[in-house]
CSV table of C-alpha atoms in Angstrom, one decimal:
chain,number,residue,atom,x,y,z
P,18,MET,CA,-12.7,48.5,-30.1
P,19,SER,CA,-12.3,45.3,-32.0
P,20,ILE,CA,-8.7,45.0,-30.7
P,21,ILE,CA,-9.9,45.3,-27.1
P,22,GLU,CA,-12.5,42.7,-27.8
P,23,LYS,CA,-9.9,40.4,-29.3
P,24,LEU,CA,-7.6,40.9,-26.3
P,25,TYR,CA,-10.5,40.1,-24.0
P,26,GLN,CA,-11.3,36.9,-26.0
P,27,MET,CA,-7.7,35.9,-25.7
P,28,THR,CA,-7.9,35.8,-21.9
P,29,ALA,CA,-9.8,33.3,-19.9
P,30,ILE,CA,-11.9,35.9,-18.0
P,31,GLN,CA,-15.1,35.1,-19.9
P,32,GLU,CA,-14.7,31.4,-19.3
P,33,ILE,CA,-14.2,32.0,-15.5
P,34,VAL,CA,-17.4,34.2,-15.5
P,35,ASN,CA,-19.3,31.5,-17.4
P,36,GLY,CA,-18.2,28.6,-15.2
P,37,PRO,CA,-17.9,29.6,-11.5
P,38,GLY,CA,-17.2,26.0,-10.6
P,39,THR,CA,-13.7,26.7,-12.0
P,40,ILE,CA,-13.0,29.1,-9.1
P,41,LEU,CA,-14.2,26.6,-6.6
P,42,MET,CA,-11.9,23.9,-8.1
P,43,LEU,CA,-8.9,26.3,-7.9
P,44,VAL,CA,-9.7,26.9,-4.3
P,45,ILE,CA,-9.8,23.1,-3.7
P,46,GLY,CA,-6.5,22.8,-5.5
P,47,ALA,CA,-5.0,25.5,-3.3
P,48,LEU,CA,-6.4,23.8,-0.2
P,49,LEU,CA,-4.8,20.5,-1.2
P,50,LEU,CA,-1.5,22.2,-1.8
P,51,TYR,CA,-1.7,23.8,1.6
P,52,LEU,CA,-2.4,20.3,3.2
P,53,GLY,CA,0.5,18.8,1.3
P,54,ILE,CA,3.0,21.6,1.8
P,55,LYS,CA,2.2,23.0,5.2
P,56,LYS,CA,0.6,20.1,7.0
P,57,LYS,CA,2.7,17.5,5.2
P,58,TYR,CA,-0.3,15.2,4.4
P,59,GLU,CA,1.3,12.6,2.0
P,60,PRO,CA,3.1,15.5,0.2
P,61,LEU,CA,4.8,13.3,-2.4
P,62,LEU,CA,1.4,12.6,-4.0
P,63,LEU,CA,-0.9,15.3,-2.7
P,64,ILE,CA,1.2,18.1,-4.2
P,65,PRO,CA,1.4,16.7,-7.7
P,66,ILE,CA,-2.4,15.8,-7.5
P,67,ALA,CA,-3.3,19.3,-6.4
P,68,PHE,CA,-1.2,20.9,-9.0
P,69,GLY,CA,-2.6,18.6,-11.7
P,70,LEU,CA,-6.1,19.7,-10.5
P,71,ILE,CA,-5.1,23.3,-10.8
P,72,LEU,CA,-3.7,22.8,-14.3
P,73,ALA,CA,-6.8,21.0,-15.4
P,74,ASN,CA,-9.0,23.8,-14.3
P,75,LEU,CA,-7.1,26.7,-15.8
P,76,PRO,CA,-9.6,27.9,-18.4
P,77,GLY,CA,-8.3,27.5,-21.9
P,78,GLY,CA,-5.2,25.6,-20.8
P,79,GLY,CA,-6.5,22.3,-22.4
P,80,MET,CA,-4.9,20.3,-19.6
P,81,ALA,CA,-8.0,18.5,-18.3
P,82,VAL,CA,-8.3,14.8,-19.0
P,83,VAL,CA,-11.2,14.2,-21.4
P,84,SER,CA,-13.6,11.2,-21.0
P,85,ALA,CA,-12.9,8.0,-23.0
P,86,GLU,CA,-15.8,8.8,-25.4
P,87,ASN,CA,-13.7,11.6,-26.8
P,88,ILE,CA,-10.9,9.2,-27.9
P,89,GLN,CA,-13.2,6.4,-29.0
P,90,ILE,CA,-13.5,6.1,-32.8
P,91,ASP,CA,-16.0,3.2,-32.9
P,92,GLU,CA,-16.9,0.3,-30.5
P,93,HIS,CA,-13.4,-1.4,-30.7
P,94,HIS,CA,-11.1,1.3,-32.0
P,95,TYR,CA,-9.5,4.3,-30.2
P,96,LYS,CA,-7.3,7.1,-31.4
P,97,ASN,CA,-3.6,6.4,-31.3
P,98,LEU,CA,-1.4,8.3,-28.9
P,99,PHE,CA,-0.2,10.8,-31.5
P,100,GLU,CA,-3.8,11.7,-32.3
P,101,ILE,CA,-4.6,12.0,-28.6
P,102,ALA,CA,-1.7,14.3,-28.1
P,103,HIS,CA,-2.6,16.3,-31.2
P,104,ASP,CA,-6.4,16.6,-30.5
P,105,HIS,CA,-6.4,16.8,-26.6
P,106,GLY,CA,-3.0,17.9,-25.5
P,107,ILE,CA,0.0,16.5,-23.6
P,108,MET,CA,-1.9,15.7,-20.3
P,109,ASN,CA,-4.3,13.4,-22.2
P,110,PHE,CA,-1.3,11.8,-23.9
P,111,LEU,CA,0.2,11.1,-20.4
P,112,TYR,CA,-3.1,9.9,-19.0
P,113,TYR,CA,-4.1,7.5,-21.7
P,114,SER,CA,-0.6,6.1,-22.1
P,115,LEU,CA,0.5,5.8,-18.5
P,116,ILE,CA,-2.7,5.7,-16.4
P,117,LYS,CA,-5.5,4.3,-18.6
P,118,THR,CA,-3.2,1.4,-19.6
P,119,GLY,CA,-2.7,0.6,-15.9
P,120,PHE,CA,1.0,1.1,-16.3
P,121,LEU,CA,2.0,3.3,-13.4
P,122,PRO,CA,0.4,1.7,-10.3
P,123,PRO,CA,2.4,-1.6,-10.8
P,124,ILE,CA,5.5,0.4,-11.3
P,125,ILE,CA,5.0,2.2,-8.0
P,126,PHE,CA,4.2,-1.2,-6.4
P,127,MET,CA,7.7,-2.4,-7.6
P,128,GLY,CA,9.2,0.5,-5.7
P,129,VAL,CA,7.1,-0.3,-2.7
P,130,GLY,CA,8.3,-3.9,-2.8
P,131,ALA,CA,11.9,-2.7,-2.9
P,132,LEU,CA,11.2,-0.7,0.2
P,133,THR,CA,9.4,-3.5,2.0
P,134,ASP,CA,11.0,-5.8,4.5
P,135,PHE,CA,9.1,-9.1,4.9
P,136,GLY,CA,11.3,-10.0,7.8
P,137,PRO,CA,8.9,-8.9,10.6
P,138,MET,CA,6.1,-10.9,8.9
P,139,LEU,CA,8.3,-14.0,8.4
P,140,ARG,CA,9.2,-13.9,12.1
P,141,ASN,CA,5.6,-13.6,13.1
P,142,LEU,CA,3.7,-15.4,10.4
P,143,ARG,CA,0.5,-16.1,12.3
P,144,LEU,CA,-0.1,-12.3,12.6
P,145,ALA,CA,-0.6,-12.3,8.8
P,146,PHE,CA,-4.2,-13.5,9.3
P,147,PHE,CA,-5.1,-10.1,10.8
P,148,GLY,CA,-4.2,-8.5,7.5
P,149,ALA,CA,-7.0,-10.6,6.0
P,150,ALA,CA,-9.6,-9.6,8.6
P,151,ALA,CA,-8.9,-5.9,8.0
P,152,GLN,CA,-10.1,-6.2,4.4
P,153,ILE,CA,-13.7,-6.4,5.6
P,154,GLY,CA,-14.1,-2.6,5.2
P,155,ILE,CA,-13.7,-3.0,1.4
P,156,PHE,CA,-16.6,-5.4,1.0
P,157,SER,CA,-18.8,-3.8,3.7
P,158,VAL,CA,-18.7,-0.5,1.8
P,159,LEU,CA,-19.2,-2.2,-1.5
P,160,ILE,CA,-22.5,-3.5,-0.3
P,161,THR,CA,-23.6,-0.2,1.2
P,162,ALA,CA,-22.6,1.7,-1.9
P,163,ILE,CA,-24.6,-0.6,-4.1
P,164,ALA,CA,-27.6,-0.1,-1.8
P,165,ILE,CA,-27.4,3.7,-2.2
P,166,GLY,CA,-27.3,3.5,-6.0
P,167,PHE,CA,-23.7,3.1,-7.2
P,168,THR,CA,-23.1,0.5,-9.9
P,169,PRO,CA,-21.2,-2.7,-8.7
P,170,ALA,CA,-18.0,-1.5,-10.5
P,171,GLU,CA,-18.3,2.0,-8.9
P,172,ALA,CA,-19.0,0.5,-5.5
P,173,ALA,CA,-16.0,-1.7,-5.7
P,174,SER,CA,-13.8,1.2,-6.6
P,175,LEU,CA,-15.2,3.1,-3.6
P,176,GLY,CA,-14.8,0.1,-1.3
P,177,ILE,CA,-11.2,-0.4,-2.2
P,178,ILE,CA,-10.3,2.8,-0.3
P,179,GLY,CA,-10.8,0.7,2.8
P,180,GLY,CA,-7.6,-1.3,1.8
P,181,ALA,CA,-5.7,1.9,2.6
P,182,ASP,CA,-3.4,1.4,-0.3
P,183,GLY,CA,-3.1,4.2,-2.9
P,184,PRO,CA,-1.7,2.3,-5.9
P,185,THR,CA,-4.2,-0.5,-5.4
P,186,ALA,CA,-7.1,1.9,-5.1
P,187,ILE,CA,-6.0,3.7,-8.3
P,188,TYR,CA,-5.4,0.5,-10.2
P,189,THR,CA,-8.8,-0.9,-9.3
P,190,THR,CA,-10.5,2.3,-10.2
P,191,ILE,CA,-8.8,2.5,-13.6
P,192,MET,CA,-10.0,-1.0,-14.3
P,193,LEU,CA,-13.5,-0.6,-13.0
P,194,ALA,CA,-14.7,3.0,-12.9
P,195,PRO,CA,-12.1,5.4,-14.4
P,196,HIS,CA,-14.6,8.3,-14.3
P,197,LEU,CA,-14.2,8.2,-10.4
P,198,LEU,CA,-10.4,8.2,-10.4
P,199,GLY,CA,-10.0,11.8,-9.2
P,200,PRO,CA,-12.2,11.7,-6.1
P,201,ILE,CA,-11.1,8.1,-5.2
P,202,ALA,CA,-7.4,9.0,-5.4
P,203,ILE,CA,-8.0,12.1,-3.2
P,204,ALA,CA,-10.0,10.2,-0.7
P,205,ALA,CA,-7.5,7.2,-0.5
P,206,TYR,CA,-4.4,9.4,-0.1
P,207,SER,CA,-6.2,11.9,2.3
P,208,TYR,CA,-7.3,9.1,4.6
P,209,MET,CA,-3.8,7.5,4.5
P,210,ALA,CA,-2.4,10.8,5.6
P,211,LEU,CA,-5.0,10.9,8.4
P,212,VAL,CA,-4.0,7.5,9.7
P,213,PRO,CA,-2.5,9.2,12.9
P,214,VAL,CA,-6.0,10.5,13.6
P,215,ILE,CA,-8.2,7.6,12.4
P,216,VAL,CA,-6.3,4.7,14.0
P,217,PRO,CA,-6.3,6.2,17.6
P,218,LEU,CA,-10.0,7.2,17.2
P,219,VAL,CA,-11.2,3.7,16.3
P,220,THR,CA,-8.8,2.1,18.8
P,221,ARG,CA,-10.1,4.3,21.6
P,222,VAL,CA,-13.7,3.4,20.9
P,223,LEU,CA,-13.2,-0.4,20.5
P,224,CYS,CA,-10.3,-1.4,22.9
P,225,SER,CA,-10.0,-1.4,26.7
P,226,GLU,CA,-6.9,-0.2,28.5
P,227,LYS,CA,-6.2,-3.7,29.6
P,228,GLU,CA,-6.2,-4.9,26.0
P,229,LEU,CA,-3.9,-2.1,24.9
P,230,ARG,CA,-1.4,-3.0,27.7
P,231,ILE,CA,-0.9,-6.6,26.4
P,232,ASN,CA,2.9,-6.7,26.1
P,233,MET,CA,3.9,-8.7,23.0
P,234,LYS,CA,7.5,-9.4,24.1
P,235,GLU,CA,6.3,-10.7,27.5
P,236,MET,CA,4.0,-13.0,25.6
P,237,ASP,CA,6.9,-14.2,23.4
P,238,LYS,CA,8.8,-15.0,26.6
P,239,LEU,CA,5.9,-16.9,28.1
P,240,TYR,CA,5.1,-18.7,24.8
P,241,PRO,CA,8.3,-18.8,22.7
P,242,ALA,CA,8.1,-19.5,18.9
P,243,LYS,CA,8.5,-23.1,17.9
P,244,GLN,CA,11.1,-22.5,15.3
P,245,LYS,CA,13.7,-19.8,14.8
P,246,ILE,CA,14.9,-18.7,11.3
P,247,LYS,CA,18.5,-19.9,10.9
P,248,ASN,CA,19.2,-18.1,7.6
P,249,LEU,CA,16.9,-15.1,7.2
P,250,LYS,CA,18.5,-13.8,4.0
P,251,SER,CA,17.8,-17.1,2.1
P,252,VAL,CA,14.3,-17.2,3.4
P,253,LYS,CA,13.7,-13.6,2.3
P,254,ILE,CA,15.0,-14.4,-1.2
P,255,ALA,CA,13.0,-17.6,-1.7
P,256,PHE,CA,9.8,-16.1,-0.2
P,257,PRO,CA,8.8,-13.6,-3.0
P,258,ILE,CA,9.6,-16.1,-5.7
P,259,VAL,CA,7.5,-18.9,-4.3
P,260,LEU,CA,4.7,-16.6,-3.2
P,261,GLY,CA,4.5,-14.9,-6.5
P,262,ILE,CA,4.1,-18.2,-8.4
P,263,VAL,CA,1.5,-19.6,-6.0
P,264,ILE,CA,-0.6,-16.4,-5.9
P,265,SER,CA,-0.5,-16.2,-9.7
P,266,ILE,CA,-2.2,-19.6,-9.8
P,267,PHE,CA,-5.0,-18.7,-7.4
P,268,VAL,CA,-5.7,-15.0,-8.2
P,269,PRO,CA,-4.1,-14.2,-11.6
P,270,SER,CA,-5.7,-10.8,-11.8
P,271,SER,CA,-3.7,-9.6,-8.8
P,272,VAL,CA,-0.4,-10.5,-10.5
P,273,PRO,CA,0.2,-7.0,-12.1
P,274,LEU,CA,0.3,-5.5,-8.6
P,275,LEU,CA,1.6,-8.4,-6.4
P,276,GLY,CA,4.0,-9.6,-9.1
P,277,MET,CA,5.7,-6.3,-9.3
P,278,LEU,CA,5.7,-5.9,-5.5
P,279,LEU,CA,7.4,-9.2,-5.1
P,280,PHE,CA,9.9,-8.5,-7.9
P,281,GLY,CA,10.8,-5.2,-6.2
P,282,ASN,CA,11.2,-7.1,-3.0
P,283,LEU,CA,13.4,-9.8,-4.6
P,284,ILE,CA,15.9,-7.3,-6.0
P,285,LYS,CA,16.1,-5.6,-2.6
P,286,GLU,CA,16.8,-8.9,-0.8
P,287,VAL,CA,19.3,-10.2,-3.3
P,288,GLY,CA,21.5,-7.3,-2.1
P,289,VAL,CA,24.7,-5.8,-3.4
P,290,THR,CA,24.8,-7.7,-6.7
P,291,VAL,CA,21.7,-5.9,-8.0
P,292,ALA,CA,21.8,-2.9,-5.8
P,293,ARG,CA,21.6,-0.6,-8.9
P,294,LEU,CA,18.3,-2.1,-9.8
P,295,SER,CA,16.9,-1.8,-6.3
P,296,ASP,CA,18.2,1.8,-6.2
P,297,ALA,CA,16.5,2.6,-9.5
P,298,ALA,CA,13.2,1.0,-8.4
P,299,THR,CA,13.1,2.9,-5.2
P,300,GLY,CA,14.6,6.1,-6.5
P,301,SER,CA,14.4,7.5,-10.0
P,302,ILE,CA,11.7,5.1,-11.4
P,303,MET,CA,9.4,5.4,-8.4
P,304,ASN,CA,9.8,9.2,-8.2
P,305,THR,CA,9.1,9.7,-11.9
P,306,ALA,CA,6.1,7.4,-11.7
P,307,THR,CA,4.8,9.3,-8.6
P,308,ILE,CA,5.1,12.7,-10.4
P,309,PHE,CA,3.2,11.5,-13.5
P,310,LEU,CA,0.6,9.5,-11.5
P,311,GLY,CA,-0.1,12.6,-9.3
P,312,LEU,CA,-0.3,15.1,-12.1
P,313,THR,CA,-2.5,13.0,-14.4
P,314,VAL,CA,-4.9,11.9,-11.6
P,315,GLY,CA,-5.2,15.5,-10.5
P,316,ALA,CA,-5.9,16.4,-14.1
P,317,THR,CA,-9.0,14.1,-14.2
P,318,MET,CA,-10.7,16.5,-11.7
P,319,SER,CA,-12.3,19.1,-13.8
P,320,ALA,CA,-15.2,21.1,-12.3
P,321,GLU,CA,-17.9,19.2,-14.2
P,322,VAL,CA,-16.5,15.8,-13.2
P,323,PHE,CA,-15.6,16.6,-9.5
P,324,LEU,CA,-18.4,18.9,-8.3
P,325,ASN,CA,-21.3,16.5,-7.7
P,326,THR,CA,-22.9,14.5,-4.9
P,327,GLN,CA,-21.1,11.3,-6.0
P,328,THR,CA,-17.8,12.9,-4.9
P,329,ILE,CA,-19.2,13.7,-1.4
P,330,MET,CA,-20.5,10.1,-1.1
P,331,ILE,CA,-17.0,8.9,-2.1
P,332,ILE,CA,-15.3,11.0,0.6
P,333,VAL,CA,-17.8,9.8,3.3
P,334,GLY,CA,-17.8,6.2,2.1
P,335,GLY,CA,-14.0,6.1,2.0
P,336,PHE,CA,-13.8,7.2,5.6
P,337,ILE,CA,-16.3,4.5,6.6
P,338,ALA,CA,-14.4,1.8,4.6
P,339,PHE,CA,-11.2,2.9,6.4
P,340,ALA,CA,-12.7,2.8,9.8
P,341,ILE,CA,-14.5,-0.6,9.3
P,342,SER,CA,-11.2,-2.1,8.1
P,343,ILE,CA,-9.4,-1.0,11.3
P,344,ALA,CA,-12.3,-2.3,13.4
P,345,GLY,CA,-12.3,-5.6,11.5
P,346,GLY,CA,-8.7,-6.2,12.4
P,347,ILE,CA,-9.3,-5.3,16.0
P,348,PHE,CA,-12.3,-7.7,16.3
P,349,ALA,CA,-10.3,-10.5,14.7
P,350,VAL,CA,-7.7,-10.1,17.5
P,351,LYS,CA,-10.4,-10.0,20.1
P,352,VAL,CA,-11.9,-13.3,18.8
P,353,TYR,CA,-8.4,-14.8,18.7
P,354,ASN,CA,-7.7,-13.8,22.3
P,355,LEU,CA,-10.9,-15.5,23.4
P,356,ILE,CA,-9.5,-18.9,22.4
P,357,ALA,CA,-5.7,-18.5,22.5
P,358,LYS,CA,-3.4,-18.6,25.6
P,359,LYS,CA,-0.8,-16.3,23.9
P,360,LYS,CA,-2.7,-13.0,23.9
P,361,ILE,CA,-2.2,-10.4,21.1
P,362,ASN,CA,-2.4,-6.6,21.5
P,363,PRO,CA,-5.4,-5.5,19.4
P,364,LEU,CA,-3.3,-2.7,17.9
P,365,ILE,CA,-1.8,-5.4,15.8
P,366,GLY,CA,-5.2,-6.1,14.3
P,367,ALA,CA,-5.7,-2.3,13.8
P,368,THR,CA,-2.7,-2.2,11.5
P,369,GLY,CA,-4.0,-5.0,9.3
P,370,LEU,CA,-4.9,-2.4,6.6
P,371,SER,CA,-2.1,-1.3,4.4
P,372,ALA,CA,-0.8,2.2,4.9
P,373,VAL,CA,2.8,0.9,5.5
P,374,PRO,CA,4.6,1.9,7.7
P,375,MET,CA,2.6,4.8,9.1
P,376,ALA,CA,-0.2,2.6,10.6
P,377,SER,CA,2.5,0.6,12.5
P,378,ARG,CA,4.3,3.7,13.7
P,379,VAL,CA,1.0,5.2,15.0
P,380,ALA,CA,0.1,1.9,16.7
P,381,ASN,CA,3.5,1.6,18.4
P,382,GLU,CA,3.1,5.2,19.8
P,383,ILE,CA,-0.3,4.2,21.2
P,384,ALA,CA,1.1,1.1,22.8
P,385,LEU,CA,4.0,3.1,24.4
P,386,LYS,CA,1.5,5.5,25.9
P,387,TYR,CA,0.0,2.7,28.0
P,388,ASP,CA,3.2,0.8,28.7
P,389,SER,CA,6.6,2.5,28.0
P,390,LYS,CA,8.3,-0.9,27.5
P,391,ASN,CA,5.7,-2.3,25.0
P,392,HIS,CA,7.4,-1.8,21.6
P,393,VAL,CA,4.9,-3.4,19.2
P,394,LEU,CA,6.3,-2.0,15.9
P,395,GLN,CA,7.8,-5.2,14.6
P,396,TYR,CA,4.5,-7.1,15.3
P,397,CYS,CA,2.4,-4.4,13.8
P,398,MET,CA,4.6,-4.5,10.6
P,399,ALA,CA,3.8,-8.2,10.3
P,400,SER,CA,0.0,-7.6,9.9
P,401,ASN,CA,0.6,-4.3,8.1
P,402,ILE,CA,2.6,-6.0,5.3
P,403,SER,CA,0.2,-8.8,5.1
P,404,GLY,CA,-2.5,-6.1,4.7
P,405,VAL,CA,-0.7,-4.9,1.5
P,406,ILE,CA,-0.9,-8.5,0.1
P,407,GLY,CA,-4.5,-8.8,1.3
P,408,SER,CA,-5.7,-5.6,-0.3
P,409,ALA,CA,-4.0,-6.5,-3.6
P,410,VAL,CA,-5.8,-9.9,-3.5
P,411,ALA,CA,-9.1,-8.2,-2.8
P,412,ALA,CA,-8.5,-5.9,-5.7
P,413,GLY,CA,-7.8,-8.9,-7.9
P,414,VAL,CA,-11.1,-10.5,-6.9
P,415,LEU,CA,-13.0,-7.4,-7.6
P,416,ILE,CA,-11.4,-6.9,-11.0
P,417,SER,CA,-12.0,-10.6,-11.9
P,418,PHE,CA,-15.7,-10.4,-11.1
P,419,LEU,CA,-16.5,-6.8,-12.2
P,420,GLY,CA,-13.8,-5.9,-14.8
R,9,MET,CA,-29.7,-11.9,-9.2
R,10,SER,CA,-30.1,-8.4,-7.7
R,11,ASP,CA,-27.0,-6.2,-7.4
R,12,LEU,CA,-27.2,-6.5,-3.6
R,13,GLY,CA,-27.3,-10.3,-3.6
R,14,PHE,CA,-24.3,-10.2,-6.0
R,15,ALA,CA,-22.5,-7.9,-3.6
R,16,LEU,CA,-23.1,-10.2,-0.7
R,17,GLN,CA,-21.8,-13.1,-2.8
R,18,LEU,CA,-18.7,-11.0,-3.8
R,19,MET,CA,-18.1,-10.2,-0.1
R,20,GLY,CA,-18.1,-14.0,0.8
R,21,ILE,CA,-15.9,-14.9,-2.2
R,22,GLY,CA,-13.5,-11.9,-1.6
R,23,MET,CA,-13.0,-12.5,2.2
R,24,ILE,CA,-12.6,-16.3,1.7
R,25,THR,CA,-10.0,-15.7,-1.1
R,26,VAL,CA,-8.1,-13.1,1.0
R,27,PHE,CA,-8.0,-15.6,4.0
R,28,LEU,CA,-7.0,-18.4,1.7
R,29,ILE,CA,-4.2,-16.5,0.1
R,30,LEU,CA,-2.9,-15.2,3.5
R,31,SER,CA,-3.1,-18.8,4.8
R,32,LEU,CA,-0.9,-19.8,1.9
R,33,VAL,CA,1.5,-16.9,2.8
R,34,VAL,CA,1.7,-18.4,6.3
R,35,LEU,CA,2.1,-22.0,4.9
R,36,ILE,CA,4.7,-21.0,2.3
R,37,GLY,CA,6.6,-19.0,4.8
R,38,ASN,CA,6.7,-21.9,7.3
R,39,LEU,CA,7.7,-24.4,4.6
R,40,ILE,CA,10.5,-22.1,3.3
R,41,ILE,CA,11.8,-21.5,6.9
R,42,ARG,CA,11.8,-25.3,7.6
R,43,PHE,CA,13.6,-26.0,4.3
R,44,VAL,CA,16.2,-23.3,4.8
R,45,ASN,CA,16.7,-24.3,8.4
R,46,LYS,CA,17.3,-27.9,7.4
R,47,TYR,CA,19.3,-27.5,4.2
R,48,LEU,CA,20.7,-23.9,4.2
R,49,PRO,CA,21.4,-22.8,7.7
R,50,GLU,CA,23.7,-19.8,7.7
R,51,GLU,CA,27.3,-20.7,7.9
R,52,VAL,CA,28.3,-17.3,9.3
R,53,SER,CA,26.5,-18.2,12.6
R,54,LYS,CA,29.1,-20.9,13.2
R,55,LYS,CA,31.9,-18.6,12.3
R,56,VAL,CA,30.5,-15.9,14.5
R,57,GLN,CA,30.4,-18.4,17.4
R,58,GLN,CA,34.1,-19.3,16.7
R,59,VAL,CA,35.1,-15.7,16.6
R,60,ALA,CA,33.0,-14.8,19.6
R,61,SER,CA,34.7,-17.5,21.6
R,62,GLN,CA,38.1,-16.2,20.6
R,63,ALA,CA,37.4,-12.6,21.2
R,64,THR,CA,36.2,-12.6,24.7
R,65,ASP,CA,36.7,-8.9,25.2
R,66,PHE,CA,34.1,-8.1,22.6
R,67,ASN,CA,30.5,-8.5,23.3
R,68,ARG,CA,28.5,-10.7,21.0
R,69,LYS,CA,26.5,-7.9,19.3
R,70,LYS,CA,29.7,-6.2,18.2
R,71,VAL,CA,31.1,-9.4,16.7
R,72,VAL,CA,27.9,-10.0,14.8
R,73,ALA,CA,28.0,-6.4,13.5
R,74,ILE,CA,31.7,-6.8,12.3
R,75,VAL,CA,31.0,-10.2,10.6
R,76,SER,CA,27.9,-8.8,8.9
R,77,ALA,CA,29.8,-5.7,7.7
R,78,VAL,CA,32.6,-7.8,6.3
R,79,LYS,CA,30.1,-10.1,4.6
R,80,THR,CA,28.3,-7.2,3.0
R,81,VAL,CA,31.4,-5.4,1.8
R,82,THR,CA,33.0,-8.5,0.4
R,83,GLU,CA,29.7,-9.8,-1.1
R,84,GLY,CA,29.9,-12.9,1.0
R,85,LYS,CA,33.4,-13.9,0.0
R,86,GLY,CA,35.3,-12.7,3.1
R,87,HIS,CA,35.2,-14.3,6.5
R,88,VAL,CA,36.3,-13.0,9.9
R,89,THR,CA,38.6,-15.5,11.6
R,90,LYS,CA,40.1,-13.4,14.4
R,91,ILE,CA,39.3,-10.1,16.1
R,92,GLU,CA,42.0,-8.3,18.1
R,93,LYS,CA,41.6,-5.2,20.2
R,94,LEU,CA,44.4,-2.7,19.5
């Protein structure tokens, strides 16, 4: 009898019976895996996050990330990494060394930079302003979240979902409200995956057919640019260097993200001489970082942390932040069109949030539905890329004031 | 100050900062373009024109593609001086 009892105790059956939330979390993990694998919603991140979630909720597995109180010795001292690995397992070792230190999001930003082409933005610099207008969702939801009871730091982490930039959202949350990392990462990446649904929805509500038919190339012919770039390669090399230095003077707290983004972009633009670095940044380094980021973020979502009303509010608030950001960009274009002769298609404002390049692709498809000759992709990319800079700057401001 | 008042202040500061930085992006971009146009205009464009005028059978886009390919492969050291159709 005692052998049977020992065998029973060895299994996780009793723990599952004691905590039914575990089953619900495993179902959520399976659902996220389904969305990532079958529906292809941001699969590169959603699959590791979902599997990390499942690992964290396997009873007795010891893979869930523990709260910071468990690794704190006294007010200013924490366990070292060896002690964390020994006491709390390998997942906590990865989380506290790679995530809690804020290491991985900038590394991913380096890869994003090496994949980003600033060319469309440099050719249409004035469109960069719409990337600023689209950050309004971040701050609107910040205010609303405080009004309904979130602390300012939690509200800022929730609002940053409106920037539509996964690494920025994760970095800001690590700095301000690490206990909300799981739900915020899920909301940020889910809504980024739902850009093909959210952008057309908001555009349909706020834009007239006449506005969506504004042909950007026709406008360029009517009102040509004052100056053409005579040596795009040199401009593209100088741009990240000068911009990085200037931004570091004004918003130093955004440097970990923007600095790495601009470094990644520089090694891409330098070309063949450092092609190996650029390949590493966009390939092996970025892929490795993505795996560890996804798994560890997923592992923060144990049943007791995830299953509460705050998570539901984050999911709802994230959607509102996203929608307001798109609307902010559209309204900025509408205001601009009231005073300018050279009209701009409001879809360019709608792509002022990050989510590069999916938002631009979706906007281009919408424009082509109304006018088969109206290719707006390059113009949308201009505001889209400036949105990446804008959301990183907004994150820097929030971290400076609330961190 | 209440949290809500602080949030409103943060919104003002945040949006102004984002606009300021993106204005700087526009300004820096324009300054770099002007500087490069004045002091570092691409030499290849002249060579492309020379080659394009010689190779009348080729259309301009093809010439530009060939010159760019040669430049990339030779890391900027090689130049196309003549294109002949075989």
